[in-house]
PDB file of C-alpha atoms and ligand atoms in Angstrom:
ATOM      1  CA  MET T 562     -25.987   1.622  -6.181  1.00  0.00           C
ATOM      2  CA  SER T 563     -25.728   1.770  -2.747  1.00  0.00           C
ATOM      3  CA  ARG T 564     -22.086   0.826  -1.166  1.00  0.00           C
ATOM      4  CA  VAL T 565     -21.733  -2.243   1.234  1.00  0.00           C
ATOM      5  CA  ALA T 566     -19.185  -2.864   3.719  1.00  0.00           C
ATOM      6  CA  TYR T 567     -18.116  -6.244   5.727  1.00  0.00           C
ATOM      7  CA  VAL T 568     -18.114  -5.443   9.510  1.00  0.00           C
ATOM      8  CA  ASN T 569     -17.461  -8.297  11.992  1.00  0.00           C
ATOM      9  CA  GLY T 570     -19.499 -10.960   9.924  1.00  0.00           C
ATOM     10  CA  LEU T 571     -22.182  -8.564   8.582  1.00  0.00           C
ATOM     11  CA  TYR T 572     -22.460  -7.104   5.290  1.00  0.00           C
ATOM     12  CA  VAL T 573     -24.125  -3.438   6.092  1.00  0.00           C
ATOM     13  CA  PRO T 574     -25.027  -0.404   4.194  1.00  0.00           C
ATOM     14  CA  HIS T 575     -21.721   1.633   3.898  1.00  0.00           C
ATOM     15  CA  ALA T 576     -23.343   4.571   5.400  1.00  0.00           C
ATOM     16  CA  ASP T 577     -24.158   2.609   8.681  1.00  0.00           C
ATOM     17  CA  ALA T 578     -20.851   0.492   8.927  1.00  0.00           C
ATOM     18  CA  ALA T 579     -19.229   1.141  12.376  1.00  0.00           C
ATOM     19  CA  VAL T 580     -17.125  -0.116  15.013  1.00  0.00           C
ATOM     20  CA  HIS T 581     -17.285   0.310  18.370  1.00  0.00           C
ATOM     21  CA  VAL T 582     -15.859   3.591  20.307  1.00  0.00           C
ATOM     22  CA  GLU T 583     -13.556   0.826  22.145  1.00  0.00           C
ATOM     23  CA  ASP T 584     -12.296  -0.628  19.114  1.00  0.00           C
ATOM     24  CA  ARG T 585      -8.248  -0.655  19.685  1.00  0.00           C
ATOM     25  CA  GLY T 586      -8.019   0.295  16.290  1.00  0.00           C
ATOM     26  CA  TYR T 587      -9.952   3.660  17.155  1.00  0.00           C
ATOM     27  CA  GLN T 588      -8.034   4.051  20.487  1.00  0.00           C
ATOM     28  CA  PHE T 589      -4.414   3.154  19.834  1.00  0.00           C
ATOM     29  CA  ALA T 590      -4.189   2.517  16.199  1.00  0.00           C
ATOM     30  CA  ASP T 591      -3.807  -1.094  17.439  1.00  0.00           C
ATOM     31  CA  GLY T 592      -4.523  -2.780  14.075  1.00  0.00           C
ATOM     32  CA  VAL T 593      -3.194  -3.561  10.296  1.00  0.00           C
ATOM     33  CA  TYR T 594      -4.620  -3.066   7.110  1.00  0.00           C
ATOM     34  CA  GLU T 595      -4.050  -4.364   3.200  1.00  0.00           C
ATOM     35  CA  VAL T 596      -5.082  -2.657  -0.032  1.00  0.00           C
ATOM     36  CA  CYS T 597      -5.429  -4.794  -2.960  1.00  0.00           C
ATOM     37  CA  GLU T 598      -5.915  -3.728  -6.487  1.00  0.00           C
ATOM     38  CA  VAL T 599      -9.288  -5.200  -8.488  1.00  0.00           C
ATOM     39  CA  ARG T 600      -8.695  -5.115 -12.137  1.00  0.00           C
ATOM     40  CA  GLY T 601     -11.450  -6.754 -14.360  1.00  0.00           C
ATOM     41  CA  GLY T 602     -13.279  -7.749 -10.815  1.00  0.00           C
ATOM     42  CA  ARG T 603     -10.471 -10.029 -10.084  1.00  0.00           C
ATOM     43  CA  MET T 604      -8.211  -9.392  -7.210  1.00  0.00           C
ATOM     44  CA  VAL T 605      -4.530  -8.692  -8.211  1.00  0.00           C
ATOM     45  CA  ASP T 606      -1.808 -10.467  -6.059  1.00  0.00           C
ATOM     46  CA  GLU T 607      -4.278 -11.729  -3.610  1.00  0.00           C
ATOM     47  CA  ARG T 608      -1.945 -14.471  -2.190  1.00  0.00           C
ATOM     48  CA  ARG T 609       0.914 -12.042  -1.614  1.00  0.00           C
ATOM     49  CA  HIS T 610      -1.379  -9.487   0.089  1.00  0.00           C
ATOM     50  CA  MET T 611      -2.894 -12.129   2.270  1.00  0.00           C
ATOM     51  CA  GLU T 612       0.715 -13.411   3.115  1.00  0.00           C
ATOM     52  CA  ARG T 613       1.580  -9.815   4.429  1.00  0.00           C
ATOM     53  CA  LEU T 614      -1.538  -9.314   6.163  1.00  0.00           C
ATOM     54  CA  GLN T 615      -0.870 -12.424   8.226  1.00  0.00           C
ATOM     55  CA  ARG T 616       2.927 -11.309   8.577  1.00  0.00           C
ATOM     56  CA  SER T 617       1.639  -8.160   9.921  1.00  0.00           C
ATOM     57  CA  LEU T 618      -0.828  -9.725  12.264  1.00  0.00           C
ATOM     58  CA  ARG T 619       1.737 -11.886  13.538  1.00  0.00           C
ATOM     59  CA  GLU T 620       4.283  -9.147  14.038  1.00  0.00           C
ATOM     60  CA  LEU T 621       1.655  -7.614  16.470  1.00  0.00           C
ATOM     61  CA  ARG T 622       0.409 -10.806  17.853  1.00  0.00           C
ATOM     62  CA  ILE T 623      -3.226 -10.138  16.590  1.00  0.00           C
ATOM     63  CA  ALA T 624      -5.073 -13.322  15.604  1.00  0.00           C
ATOM     64  CA  MET T 625      -6.278 -13.622  12.141  1.00  0.00           C
ATOM     65  CA  PRO T 626     -10.034 -12.939  12.471  1.00  0.00           C
ATOM     66  CA  MET T 627     -10.965 -15.858   9.932  1.00  0.00           C
ATOM     67  CA  PRO T 628      -9.250 -18.842   7.993  1.00  0.00           C
ATOM     68  CA  PRO T 629      -7.604 -17.346   5.017  1.00  0.00           C
ATOM     69  CA  ALA T 630      -9.863 -19.131   2.828  1.00  0.00           C
ATOM     70  CA  ALA T 631     -12.894 -17.509   4.485  1.00  0.00           C
ATOM     71  CA  LEU T 632     -11.322 -14.219   4.235  1.00  0.00           C
ATOM     72  CA  GLY T 633     -10.882 -14.966   0.512  1.00  0.00           C
ATOM     73  CA  VAL T 634     -14.859 -15.323   0.427  1.00  0.00           C
ATOM     74  CA  VAL T 635     -15.474 -12.241   1.989  1.00  0.00           C
ATOM     75  CA  LEU T 636     -13.177 -10.312  -0.135  1.00  0.00           C
ATOM     76  CA  ARG T 637     -14.844 -11.533  -3.539  1.00  0.00           C
ATOM     77  CA  GLU T 638     -18.354 -10.930  -1.830  1.00  0.00           C
ATOM     78  CA  ALA T 639     -17.370  -7.275  -1.037  1.00  0.00           C
ATOM     79  CA  ILE T 640     -16.095  -6.929  -4.354  1.00  0.00           C
ATOM     80  CA  ARG T 641     -19.356  -8.410  -6.115  1.00  0.00           C
ATOM     81  CA  ARG T 642     -21.848  -6.543  -3.916  1.00  0.00           C
ATOM     82  CA  ASN T 643     -20.164  -3.560  -4.637  1.00  0.00           C
ATOM     83  CA  ARG T 644     -20.000  -4.281  -8.055  1.00  0.00           C
ATOM     84  CA  VAL T 645     -16.392  -3.220  -8.384  1.00  0.00           C
ATOM     85  CA  ARG T 646     -14.632  -3.928 -11.943  1.00  0.00           C
ATOM     86  CA  GLU T 647     -11.499  -1.463 -11.631  1.00  0.00           C
ATOM     87  CA  GLY T 648     -10.867  -0.386  -7.963  1.00  0.00           C
ATOM     88  CA  ILE T 649      -9.578  -1.524  -4.520  1.00  0.00           C
ATOM     89  CA  VAL T 650     -10.567  -3.573  -1.915  1.00  0.00           C
ATOM     90  CA  TYR T 651      -9.568  -2.595   1.698  1.00  0.00           C
ATOM     91  CA  ILE T 652      -9.425  -5.074   4.597  1.00  0.00           C
ATOM     92  CA  GLN T 653      -8.660  -3.785   8.424  1.00  0.00           C
ATOM     93  CA  VAL T 654      -8.050  -5.963  11.458  1.00  0.00           C
ATOM     94  CA  THR T 655      -7.703  -4.563  15.001  1.00  0.00           C
ATOM     95  CA  ARG T 656      -7.052  -6.235  18.383  1.00  0.00           C
ATOM     96  CA  GLY T 657     -10.730  -5.937  18.903  1.00  0.00           C
ATOM     97  CA  VAL T 658     -12.916  -4.367  21.573  1.00  0.00           C
ATOM     98  CA  ALA T 659     -12.162  -3.665  25.121  1.00  0.00           C
ATOM     99  CA  ARG T 660     -12.144  -1.351  27.944  1.00  0.00           C
ATOM    100  CA  ARG T 661      -9.461   1.435  27.179  1.00  0.00           C
ATOM    101  CA  ASP T 662      -6.158  -0.236  28.744  1.00  0.00           C
ATOM    102  CA  HIS T 663      -2.883  -0.151  26.938  1.00  0.00           C
ATOM    103  CA  TYR T 664      -2.097  -3.729  27.924  1.00  0.00           C
ATOM    104  CA  PHE T 665      -3.505  -6.520  25.469  1.00  0.00           C
ATOM    105  CA  PRO T 666      -7.007  -7.304  26.244  1.00  0.00           C
ATOM    106  CA  SER T 667      -8.038 -10.811  27.536  1.00  0.00           C
ATOM    107  CA  PRO T 668      -7.081 -13.736  25.023  1.00  0.00           C
ATOM    108  CA  ASP T 669     -10.676 -14.198  24.024  1.00  0.00           C
ATOM    109  CA  THR T 670     -11.112 -10.831  22.926  1.00  0.00           C
ATOM    110  CA  LEU T 671     -12.148 -11.148  19.034  1.00  0.00           C
ATOM    111  CA  PRO T 672     -10.254  -9.244  16.447  1.00  0.00           C
ATOM    112  CA  SER T 673     -12.432  -6.773  14.397  1.00  0.00           C
ATOM    113  CA  ILE T 674     -12.528  -6.941  10.721  1.00  0.00           C
ATOM    114  CA  VAL T 675     -13.662  -4.372   8.319  1.00  0.00           C
ATOM    115  CA  VAL T 676     -13.828  -4.954   4.634  1.00  0.00           C
ATOM    116  CA  THR T 677     -14.645  -2.163   1.929  1.00  0.00           C
ATOM    117  CA  ALA T 678     -14.498  -2.102  -1.868  1.00  0.00           C
ATOM    118  CA  ARG T 679     -14.747   0.671  -4.384  1.00  0.00           C
ATOM    119  CA  ALA T 680     -14.186   1.715  -7.839  1.00  0.00           C
ATOM    120  CA  THR T 681     -11.227   4.056  -8.519  1.00  0.00           C
ATOM    121  CA  ASP T 682     -11.219   6.713 -11.145  1.00  0.00           C
ATOM    122  CA  GLN T 683      -9.481   5.286 -13.832  1.00  0.00           C
ATOM    123  CA  ALA T 684      -9.519   8.193 -16.148  1.00  0.00           C
ATOM    124  CA  LYS T 685      -7.856  10.208 -13.540  1.00  0.00           C
ATOM    125  CA  ALA T 686      -5.260   7.624 -13.028  1.00  0.00           C
ATOM    126  CA  ALA T 687      -4.286   7.432 -16.808  1.00  0.00           C
ATOM    127  CA  ALA T 688      -3.888  11.181 -16.788  1.00  0.00           C
ATOM    128  CA  SER T 689      -1.303  11.183 -13.744  1.00  0.00           C
ATOM    129  CA  VAL T 690       0.720   8.511 -15.664  1.00  0.00           C
ATOM    130  CA  GLU T 691       0.587  10.463 -19.337  1.00  0.00           C
ATOM    131  CA  SER T 692       1.438  13.828 -17.274  1.00  0.00           C
ATOM    132  CA  GLY T 693       3.867  12.348 -14.500  1.00  0.00           C
ATOM    133  CA  ALA T 694       3.371  13.424 -10.686  1.00  0.00           C
ATOM    134  CA  ALA T 695       5.438  15.860  -8.527  1.00  0.00           C
ATOM    135  CA  VAL T 696       6.922  15.081  -4.984  1.00  0.00           C
ATOM    136  CA  ILE T 697       8.358  16.801  -2.069  1.00  0.00           C
ATOM    137  CA  THR T 698      10.505  15.473   0.436  1.00  0.00           C
ATOM    138  CA  VAL T 699       9.951  15.608   4.263  1.00  0.00           C
ATOM    139  CA  PRO T 700      11.957  14.178   7.135  1.00  0.00           C
ATOM    140  CA  ASP T 701      11.396  10.569   7.791  1.00  0.00           C
ATOM    141  CA  ASN T 702      10.278  10.688  11.396  1.00  0.00           C
ATOM    142  CA  ARG T 703       8.286   7.140  11.799  1.00  0.00           C
ATOM    143  CA  TRP T 704       8.966   4.422  14.058  1.00  0.00           C
ATOM    144  CA  ASP T 705      11.237   1.693  13.159  1.00  0.00           C
ATOM    145  CA  ARG T 706       8.563  -1.038  12.344  1.00  0.00           C
ATOM    146  CA  VAL T 707       7.233   0.356   9.293  1.00  0.00           C
ATOM    147  CA  ASP T 708       7.524  -2.943   7.808  1.00  0.00           C
ATOM    148  CA  ILE T 709       4.266  -3.679   9.430  1.00  0.00           C
ATOM    149  CA  LYS T 710       1.381  -2.110   7.722  1.00  0.00           C
ATOM    150  CA  THR T 711      -0.080  -1.140  10.383  1.00  0.00           C
ATOM    151  CA  VAL T 712      -3.111   1.666  10.605  1.00  0.00           C
ATOM    152  CA  GLY T 713      -0.775   4.132  12.601  1.00  0.00           C
ATOM    153  CA  LEU T 714      -0.311   6.480   9.642  1.00  0.00           C
ATOM    154  CA  LEU T 715      -0.037  10.039  11.069  1.00  0.00           C
ATOM    155  CA  PRO T 716       3.140  10.682   9.799  1.00  0.00           C
ATOM    156  CA  ASN T 717       2.238   9.544   6.391  1.00  0.00           C
ATOM    157  CA  VAL T 718      -1.009  11.667   6.754  1.00  0.00           C
ATOM    158  CA  LEU T 719       0.820  14.730   7.799  1.00  0.00           C
ATOM    159  CA  ALA T 720       3.488  13.836   4.722  1.00  0.00           C
ATOM    160  CA  LYS T 721       1.035  13.917   2.273  1.00  0.00           C
ATOM    161  CA  GLN T 722      -0.981  16.767   3.476  1.00  0.00           C
ATOM    162  CA  ALA T 723       1.928  18.820   3.075  1.00  0.00           C
ATOM    163  CA  ALA T 724       2.736  17.172  -0.592  1.00  0.00           C
ATOM    164  CA  LYS T 725      -0.883  18.142  -1.307  1.00  0.00           C
ATOM    165  CA  GLU T 726      -0.612  21.860  -0.186  1.00  0.00           C
ATOM    166  CA  ALA T 727       2.394  22.075  -2.203  1.00  0.00           C
ATOM    167  CA  GLY T 728       0.737  20.931  -5.383  1.00  0.00           C
ATOM    168  CA  ALA T 729       2.436  17.565  -5.240  1.00  0.00           C
ATOM    169  CA  ARG T 730       1.089  14.045  -5.265  1.00  0.00           C
ATOM    170  CA  GLU T 731       3.297  12.518  -2.778  1.00  0.00           C
ATOM    171  CA  ALA T 732       6.023  13.085  -0.206  1.00  0.00           C
ATOM    172  CA  TRP T 733       9.222  11.116  -0.171  1.00  0.00           C
ATOM    173  CA  PHE T 734      10.501  10.462   3.391  1.00  0.00           C
ATOM    174  CA  VAL T 735      14.306  11.307   3.645  1.00  0.00           C
ATOM    175  CA  ARG T 736      16.296   9.668   6.263  1.00  0.00           C
ATOM    176  CA  ASP T 737      20.112  10.492   6.705  1.00  0.00           C
ATOM    177  CA  GLY T 738      20.000  11.908   3.362  1.00  0.00           C
ATOM    178  CA  VAL T 739      18.388   8.711   2.022  1.00  0.00           C
ATOM    179  CA  VAL T 740      15.048   8.389   0.385  1.00  0.00           C
ATOM    180  CA  THR T 741      13.279   5.773   2.320  1.00  0.00           C
ATOM    181  CA  GLU T 742       9.910   5.614   0.597  1.00  0.00           C
ATOM    182  CA  GLY T 743       6.835   7.857  -0.072  1.00  0.00           C
ATOM    183  CA  GLY T 744       3.847   8.378   2.163  1.00  0.00           C
ATOM    184  CA  SER T 745       1.585   5.743   0.448  1.00  0.00           C
ATOM    185  CA  THR T 746       4.287   4.066  -2.151  1.00  0.00           C
ATOM    186  CA  ASN T 747       7.815   2.799  -2.856  1.00  0.00           C
ATOM    187  CA  ALA T 748      10.180   4.938  -4.494  1.00  0.00           C
ATOM    188  CA  TRP T 749      12.049   4.307  -7.346  1.00  0.00           C
ATOM    189  CA  ILE T 750      14.831   6.133  -9.677  1.00  0.00           C
ATOM    190  CA  VAL T 751      16.592   4.983 -13.027  1.00  0.00           C
ATOM    191  CA  THR T 752      20.424   6.125 -13.149  1.00  0.00           C
ATOM    192  CA  GLN T 753      21.763   7.831 -16.100  1.00  0.00           C
ATOM    193  CA  ALA T 754      23.366   4.142 -16.658  1.00  0.00           C
ATOM    194  CA  GLY T 755      20.017   2.936 -16.975  1.00  0.00           C
ATOM    195  CA  ALA T 756      19.845   0.860 -13.699  1.00  0.00           C
ATOM    196  CA  ILE T 757      16.467   0.707 -11.469  1.00  0.00           C
ATOM    197  CA  VAL T 758      17.368   1.554  -7.858  1.00  0.00           C
ATOM    198  CA  THR T 759      14.995   1.173  -4.690  1.00  0.00           C
ATOM    199  CA  ARG T 760      15.856   0.774  -1.229  1.00  0.00           C
ATOM    200  CA  PRO T 761      16.118  -2.534   0.425  1.00  0.00           C
ATOM    201  CA  ALA T 762      13.119  -3.556   2.432  1.00  0.00           C
ATOM    202  CA  GLU T 763      14.688  -5.484   5.082  1.00  0.00           C
ATOM    203  CA  SER T 764      13.779  -2.618   7.613  1.00  0.00           C
ATOM    204  CA  GLY T 765      12.938   0.941   7.250  1.00  0.00           C
ATOM    205  CA  ILE T 766      10.126   0.616   4.515  1.00  0.00           C
ATOM    206  CA  LEU T 767       7.210  -1.124   3.654  1.00  0.00           C
ATOM    207  CA  ARG T 768       7.862  -4.132   1.345  1.00  0.00           C
ATOM    208  CA  GLY T 769       5.368  -3.060  -1.143  1.00  0.00           C
ATOM    209  CA  ILE T 770       3.789  -6.139  -3.219  1.00  0.00           C
ATOM    210  CA  THR T 771       3.929  -4.019  -6.263  1.00  0.00           C
ATOM    211  CA  ARG T 772       7.703  -3.576  -5.306  1.00  0.00           C
ATOM    212  CA  THR T 773       8.115  -7.337  -5.536  1.00  0.00           C
ATOM    213  CA  VAL T 774       6.473  -7.582  -8.725  1.00  0.00           C
ATOM    214  CA  LEU T 775       8.395  -5.014 -10.355  1.00  0.00           C
ATOM    215  CA  PHE T 776      11.424  -6.927  -9.492  1.00  0.00           C
ATOM    216  CA  GLU T 777      10.369  -9.600 -11.711  1.00  0.00           C
ATOM    217  CA  VAL T 778       8.906  -7.426 -14.271  1.00  0.00           C
ATOM    218  CA  ALA T 779      12.384  -5.842 -14.609  1.00  0.00           C
ATOM    219  CA  ASN T 780      14.120  -9.047 -14.666  1.00  0.00           C
ATOM    220  CA  ARG T 781      11.954 -10.247 -17.437  1.00  0.00           C
ATOM    221  CA  LEU T 782      12.630  -6.893 -19.557  1.00  0.00           C
ATOM    222  CA  GLY T 783      16.201  -7.474 -19.092  1.00  0.00           C
ATOM    223  CA  LEU T 784      16.663  -4.448 -16.855  1.00  0.00           C
ATOM    224  CA  THR T 785      19.185  -4.000 -14.264  1.00  0.00           C
ATOM    225  CA  VAL T 786      17.956  -3.574 -10.370  1.00  0.00           C
ATOM    226  CA  GLU T 787      20.119  -2.335  -7.788  1.00  0.00           C
ATOM    227  CA  GLU T 788      18.431  -2.664  -4.499  1.00  0.00           C
ATOM    228  CA  ARG T 789      20.170  -0.066  -2.495  1.00  0.00           C
ATOM    229  CA  GLY T 790      19.643   3.373  -0.851  1.00  0.00           C
ATOM    230  CA  PHE T 791      19.734   6.429  -3.114  1.00  0.00           C
ATOM    231  CA  THR T 792      20.320   9.861  -2.047  1.00  0.00           C
ATOM    232  CA  LEU T 793      18.054  13.100  -2.858  1.00  0.00           C
ATOM    233  CA  ASP T 794      21.023  14.361  -5.156  1.00  0.00           C
ATOM    234  CA  GLU T 795      21.221  11.092  -6.932  1.00  0.00           C
ATOM    235  CA  ALA T 796      17.513  11.406  -7.545  1.00  0.00           C
ATOM    236  CA  LEU T 797      17.720  14.707  -8.967  1.00  0.00           C
ATOM    237  CA  ALA T 798      20.064  13.778 -11.366  1.00  0.00           C
ATOM    238  CA  ALA T 799      18.547  10.529 -12.464  1.00  0.00           C
ATOM    239  CA  ARG T 800      17.116   9.888 -15.813  1.00  0.00           C
ATOM    240  CA  GLU T 801      13.734   8.693 -14.460  1.00  0.00           C
ATOM    241  CA  ALA T 802      11.859   8.420 -11.053  1.00  0.00           C
ATOM    242  CA  PHE T 803       8.724   6.748 -10.371  1.00  0.00           C
ATOM    243  CA  ILE T 804       6.542   5.484  -7.604  1.00  0.00           C
ATOM    244  CA  SER T 805       4.634   2.217  -7.098  1.00  0.00           C
ATOM    245  CA  SER T 806       1.666   0.750  -4.894  1.00  0.00           C
ATOM    246  CA  ALA T 807      -1.035  -1.481  -5.433  1.00  0.00           C
ATOM    247  CA  SER T 808      -3.821   1.368  -6.045  1.00  0.00           C
ATOM    248  CA  ASN T 809      -1.658   2.914  -8.931  1.00  0.00           C
ATOM    249  CA  VAL T 810       0.920   0.329  -9.948  1.00  0.00           C
ATOM    250  CA  VAL T 811       3.596   2.624 -11.205  1.00  0.00           C
ATOM    251  CA  VAL T 812       3.508   6.744 -11.850  1.00  0.00           C
ATOM    252  CA  PRO T 813       6.340   8.382 -13.195  1.00  0.00           C
ATOM    253  CA  ILE T 814       7.568  11.462 -10.958  1.00  0.00           C
ATOM    254  CA  VAL T 815       8.607  14.367 -13.120  1.00  0.00           C
ATOM    255  CA  SER T 816      10.018  16.629 -10.328  1.00  0.00           C
ATOM    256  CA  ILE T 817      11.173  16.711  -6.872  1.00  0.00           C
ATOM    257  CA  ASP T 818      10.703  19.574  -4.368  1.00  0.00           C
ATOM    258  CA  GLY T 819      10.004  21.648  -7.521  1.00  0.00           C
ATOM    259  CA  LYS T 820      13.116  20.636  -9.608  1.00  0.00           C
ATOM    260  CA  THR T 821      12.845  18.567 -12.791  1.00  0.00           C
ATOM    261  CA  VAL T 822      13.985  15.054 -12.703  1.00  0.00           C
ATOM    262  CA  GLY T 823      15.205  14.215 -16.317  1.00  0.00           C
ATOM    263  CA  ASP T 824      13.524  15.854 -19.163  1.00  0.00           C
ATOM    264  CA  GLY T 825      10.441  16.810 -17.092  1.00  0.00           C
ATOM    265  CA  LYS T 826       8.297  14.120 -18.863  1.00  0.00           C
ATOM    266  CA  PRO T 827       7.253  10.407 -17.961  1.00  0.00           C
ATOM    267  CA  GLY T 828      10.026   8.352 -18.889  1.00  0.00           C
ATOM    268  CA  PRO T 829      10.159   5.026 -21.166  1.00  0.00           C
ATOM    269  CA  VAL T 830      11.361   2.627 -18.242  1.00  0.00           C
ATOM    270  CA  ALA T 831       8.717   3.601 -15.918  1.00  0.00           C
ATOM    271  CA  ARG T 832       6.185   3.221 -18.761  1.00  0.00           C
ATOM    272  CA  SER T 833       7.618  -0.157 -19.770  1.00  0.00           C
ATOM    273  CA  LEU T 834       7.559  -1.628 -16.340  1.00  0.00           C
ATOM    274  CA  ARG T 835       3.922  -0.381 -16.191  1.00  0.00           C
ATOM    275  CA  ASP T 836       2.737  -1.979 -19.512  1.00  0.00           C
ATOM    276  CA  SER T 837       4.120  -5.245 -18.605  1.00  0.00           C
ATOM    277  CA  PHE T 838       3.015  -5.277 -14.745  1.00  0.00           C
ATOM    278  CA  TYR T 839       0.010  -7.398 -15.489  1.00  0.00           C
ATOM    279  CA  ASP T 840       2.187  -9.976 -17.335  1.00  0.00           C
ATOM    280  CA  VAL T 841       3.540 -10.786 -13.990  1.00  0.00           C
ATOM    281  CA  ALA T 842       1.152 -10.042 -11.425  1.00  0.00           C
ATOM    282  CA  GLU T 843      -1.119 -12.882 -10.370  1.00  0.00           C
ATOM    283  CA  PHE T 844      -4.878 -12.596 -11.237  1.00  0.00           C
ATOM    284  CA  ALA T 845      -7.191 -14.286  -8.515  1.00  0.00           C
ATOM    285  CA  ARG T 846     -10.120 -16.277  -9.661  1.00  0.00           C
ATOM    286  CA  LYS T 847     -13.360 -14.293  -9.228  1.00  0.00           C
TER     287      LYS T 847
HETATM  288  N1  LIG X1164       5.034   2.236   1.368  1.00  0.00           N
HETATM  289  C1  LIG X1164       3.901   2.643   1.988  1.00  0.00           C
HETATM  290  C2  LIG X1164       4.292   3.419   3.093  1.00  0.00           C
HETATM  291  C3  LIG X1164       2.356   2.273   1.634  1.00  0.00           C
HETATM  292  O1  LIG X1164       1.462   2.730   2.299  1.00  0.00           O
HETATM  293  C4  LIG X1164       2.253   1.527   0.725  1.00  0.00           C
HETATM  294  C5  LIG X1164       1.163   1.019   0.051  1.00  0.00           C
HETATM  295  O2  LIG X1164      -0.150   1.518   0.884  1.00  0.00           O
HETATM  296  C6  LIG X1164       3.550   1.108  -0.387  1.00  0.00           C
HETATM  297  C7  LIG X1164       4.643   1.578   0.042  1.00  0.00           C
HETATM  298  C8  LIG X1164       3.294   0.316  -1.601  1.00  0.00           C
HETATM  299  O3  LIG X1164       2.839  -0.996  -1.299  1.00  0.00           O
HETATM  300  P1  LIG X1164       2.205  -1.724  -2.095  1.00  0.00           P
HETATM  301  O4  LIG X1164       2.638  -2.005  -3.354  1.00  0.00           O
HETATM  302  O5  LIG X1164       1.823  -3.173  -1.475  1.00  0.00           O
HETATM  303  O6  LIG X1164       1.093  -1.135  -2.319  1.00  0.00           O
END
């Protein structure tokens, strides 16, 4: 089946989907994105992802390319046309096309919007949950507005490539000895006392939608959550560690920089959070 992408008002064959060379996303990374999980053909936590998209756009003073309800229709149509049951839908909005100049283009410049949807490999995801994954650590050299989900992801690209070359799944950014987050995930540990710890999201990390939902899941399971930074030493002494994101929910971490976490196997807390996630997450209508 051939894939279809939505580009600025048109559904086009994925192979031909393109934006202009002077799109500001291409030239300046002047744009934002969202990734929303699709499960059983329905978006997971659409409302929260759309709210975060609008916040990211506001922070960068980029206009919403269309009203939220119309965007909802496009997302559903992209999922439907690509026959995605288990997968992701990707939305990218940039400041639009204009002659290359750092200043914002004239106010009548339309933002560009691209939506794609694709199935994800469920067997591969299940295998990494069963075996657990490795992380490496890298210095957090990113700008201080990582709370905005911009397409400017070069430090994340380099960090994740370093992880891959080291045989690891993810790279954890470390700033002043404290783990901030992963290249495309939020970072968590479970202390020996059984508390779940993750860094506050006021600044310095992306406020993950999965992270937000997991707070509620933990609450329902009667688990203690501490929203504070944790050091690398604390992570190495933890009972469990895990990462969270919309595309993989919860993945247990069994080693950090080649050193074993806990007993080197996925732990029960990560498993129970993952198992209960969809009881709390909101499923959008089809
Ligand atoms: N942190 C970063 C840097 C990310 O890129 C992502 C997801 O892409 C996350 C955290 C997790 O966010 P969410 O749970 O909304 O997918």
